[in-house]
mmCIF file of C-alpha atoms in Angstrom:
data_model
loop_
_atom_site.group_PDB
_atom_site.id
_atom_site.type_symbol
_atom_site.label_atom_id
_atom_site.label_comp_id
_atom_site.label_asym_id
_atom_site.label_seq_id
_atom_site.Cartn_x
_atom_site.Cartn_y
_atom_site.Cartn_z
ATOM 1 C CA MET A 1 114.174 23.983 97.603
ATOM 2 C CA THR A 2 115.761 26.683 95.598
ATOM 3 C CA LYS A 3 119.055 27.918 97.593
ATOM 4 C CA LYS A 4 118.446 30.896 98.503
ATOM 5 C CA MET A 5 120.914 33.924 97.485
ATOM 6 C CA ARG A 6 123.320 35.449 100.601
ATOM 7 C CA TYR A 7 123.876 38.818 100.252
ATOM 8 C CA LEU A 8 126.495 41.614 102.693
ATOM 9 C CA SER A 9 125.017 44.868 102.711
ATOM 10 C CA LEU A 10 128.232 48.217 103.364
ATOM 11 C CA PHE A 11 126.564 51.702 104.160
ATOM 12 C CA THR A 12 123.146 49.906 104.303
ATOM 13 C CA GLY A 13 121.418 53.559 105.836
ATOM 14 C CA ILE A 14 117.614 52.964 106.295
ATOM 15 C CA GLY A 15 117.597 49.750 103.954
ATOM 16 C CA GLY A 16 116.412 50.803 100.241
ATOM 17 C CA PHE A 17 118.420 47.895 98.912
ATOM 18 C CA GLU A 18 115.942 45.138 101.131
ATOM 19 C CA ARG A 19 113.302 47.277 100.085
ATOM 20 C CA ALA A 20 113.482 46.746 96.786
ATOM 21 C CA ILE A 21 113.972 43.187 97.152
ATOM 22 C CA GLU A 22 110.934 43.002 99.830
ATOM 23 C CA THR A 23 108.996 44.744 96.612
ATOM 24 C CA SER A 24 109.755 42.346 94.040
ATOM 25 C CA ARG A 25 109.419 38.820 92.728
ATOM 26 C CA TYR A 26 112.583 37.038 94.483
ATOM 27 C CA THR A 27 112.052 38.501 98.677
ATOM 28 C CA ASP A 28 111.588 34.804 99.585
ATOM 29 C CA LYS A 29 115.253 34.083 97.628
ATOM 30 C CA MET A 30 117.243 36.487 99.387
ATOM 31 C CA LYS A 31 118.829 36.765 102.705
ATOM 32 C CA CYS A 32 120.407 39.351 104.536
ATOM 33 C CA ILE A 33 123.621 37.449 106.355
ATOM 34 C CA GLY A 34 124.840 41.108 107.782
ATOM 35 C CA TYR A 35 124.781 44.814 107.072
ATOM 36 C CA SER A 36 126.911 47.884 107.705
ATOM 37 C CA GLU A 37 126.023 51.167 109.106
ATOM 38 C CA VAL A 38 128.294 54.204 110.944
ATOM 39 C CA ASP A 39 124.694 55.829 111.088
ATOM 40 C CA LYS A 40 123.215 55.742 114.492
ATOM 41 C CA TYR A 41 119.866 57.258 113.120
ATOM 42 C CA ALA A 42 119.883 55.280 109.872
ATOM 43 C CA THR A 43 120.830 52.230 112.052
ATOM 44 C CA SER A 44 117.681 53.170 114.624
ATOM 45 C CA ILE A 45 115.163 52.929 111.210
ATOM 46 C CA TYR A 46 116.922 49.870 109.643
ATOM 47 C CA GLU A 47 116.832 47.738 112.879
ATOM 48 C CA ARG A 48 113.094 48.831 113.580
ATOM 49 C CA HIS A 49 112.128 47.585 109.398
ATOM 50 C CA TYR A 50 114.881 44.753 109.671
ATOM 51 C CA PRO A 51 115.309 43.391 113.550
ATOM 52 C CA ASN A 52 116.681 39.678 112.533
ATOM 53 C CA HIS A 53 119.287 40.529 109.945
ATOM 54 C CA VAL A 54 122.803 40.947 112.177
ATOM 55 C CA GLY A 55 124.649 44.557 112.415
ATOM 56 C CA LEU A 56 128.049 44.202 111.964
ATOM 57 C CA CYS A 57 128.992 48.406 112.528
ATOM 58 C CA ASP A 58 131.683 50.345 110.870
ATOM 59 C CA ALA A 59 133.110 48.399 107.597
ATOM 60 C CA THR A 60 136.482 49.269 108.231
ATOM 61 C CA LYS A 61 136.303 47.175 111.234
ATOM 62 C CA ILE A 62 134.805 43.662 109.823
ATOM 63 C CA ASN A 63 137.162 40.883 110.181
ATOM 64 C CA THR A 64 136.478 39.699 107.082
ATOM 65 C CA GLU A 65 137.593 35.841 107.988
ATOM 66 C CA ASP A 66 134.731 35.694 110.535
ATOM 67 C CA LEU A 67 132.236 36.408 107.796
ATOM 68 C CA PRO A 68 129.983 33.948 106.551
ATOM 69 C CA ASP A 69 130.031 32.980 102.995
ATOM 70 C CA PHE A 70 127.848 34.812 100.766
ATOM 71 C CA ASP A 71 127.387 35.632 97.345
ATOM 72 C CA LEU A 72 126.683 39.662 96.355
ATOM 73 C CA LEU A 73 128.097 41.888 98.408
ATOM 74 C CA VAL A 74 125.588 45.568 98.119
ATOM 75 C CA GLY A 75 126.138 48.654 99.291
ATOM 76 C CA GLY A 76 124.473 52.147 99.156
ATOM 77 C CA PHE A 77 128.519 53.588 99.025
ATOM 78 C CA PRO A 78 128.793 57.277 101.188
#
């Protein structure tokens, strides 16, 4: 079994990076360990599409010591 690449998504929006993964050949090789988004409308859409992803709310309030290990940091910076 191949180890999945674990990523953290910041400034996630409605999930553009996740959508790109879904349409790629890597969809079964990636795992989201958490996402951060403050816009309530973007969050509601994201949660509809990815209900099993862990929401971390505001990126400025994330305690990095509480995060699980991850391999890749992605973001749609404002």
